């Protein structure tokens, strides 16, 4: 009462949600086309992070194909993109031994010669600078909270979230209503498991003809190491230990070529794992003690930590990409090449193809749209004709081949035989077993996992790790992590699955606290720890947790990690 609840509305030709590689590439390509054809097109891009690149986390080993297409002169422009890699290897780890397999001549997806090690946050920040130089209106710190619709059901645009609200929902003195951005086409580039994309999947039934998406949780650290151990450009990937054969996962260790001896290392665990006692963070910490990894880190200093979910469903899990008034690009629909462990190049290309289709429809006055919001179906048609579709199709069976009785080893055998010989042209397509949350077994059917205590030198505890993520949320704001039913965590998740959320969360957000009476427990949500990885929204066996964007600017601050 007494508060102005009207929202200011702005009109644009195209609105893009998310300033990652896909969203920025789309924005850049639109402005490039507008300049080439002497057209005025207003492009607005909103990003929930307080600065472009702050929420971006990846390896990252960049395949430059899309970048070369977007900026043929990128080597002159891109001083933040470091030197050519010169070494690549994959290591199969087990408890007692390890084997190094050189991939120089095998032609397998994990070959990295000709690629570039980058800090993806720096790369995204650089793309943001290029976008702004071309006239893209970039709005960091503005979280897209709501999809707006025309009366005919087509997408009208988005609204950013209201700010200045107390935890109990009452307005503060600083209260401001969110901004509405209307557009002829709205491009959703939220990244993996975007909360707006989830709504669009349901409204337009976009997943009707594809398999459920499958995910992984990736955890990453940045270290400074002894300069004598530093080998700039070296890449190492591992599979196997400490995971069992039925749990898909592996690691990366990249030697960055910068002014100081830095290595980026990380561990990925497929979220279709079955044992509720598995703890991805502690698996990561244990992995660092393997004799092929620990010597690199000894004497070094850990300087940053982060985590995020990534799409692993591949070709089989790509939804319908277009709908009236909007479309999906990048990791939002899941265009990652899982065996390559790369999605930046495919995300960028999808954004470029989307922009070319959008631009064609915007300037072609003879094309009549059946809805107010433009339905740019040409984008999906062009994507299916591109090298992106061919690349994803070729590797479509590698990830699901790990679901046999042999597990990951069966997947390696399958890859060695069928991918190496047929390059993905086998006349069948394997299926995923179902949604990740449904794969979890009851705790009574699983063996608890005993993890070694962290030594504080190579391995660390969770809370000291979260402190290195730069995570910060305003305490007095509405919760961005909510439960649909407050009783389910104890009555089902704890009773049946031994509270897996306290283990699969890489930030210590979920914690079961004993009641003061001494009988029973309650779930405590430490939302201020959240690093926006979305794992809880994906893996919760009861699908009772809902993640939404907090006030713009809140969350991790990876700053080029």
PDB file of C-alpha atoms in Angstrom, residues 31 159 167 285 462:
ATOM      1  CA  UNK A  31      25.294  -5.541 -34.534  1.00  0.00           C
ATOM      2  CA  UNK A 159      11.105  -8.318 -16.623  1.00  0.00           C
ATOM      3  CA  UNK A 167      13.388 -11.057   3.612  1.00  0.00           C
ATOM      4  CA  UNK A 285      39.597 -33.344  -2.849  1.00  0.00           C
ATOM      5  CA  UNK A 462      34.096 -27.167   2.223  1.00  0.00           C
TER       6      UNK A 462
END
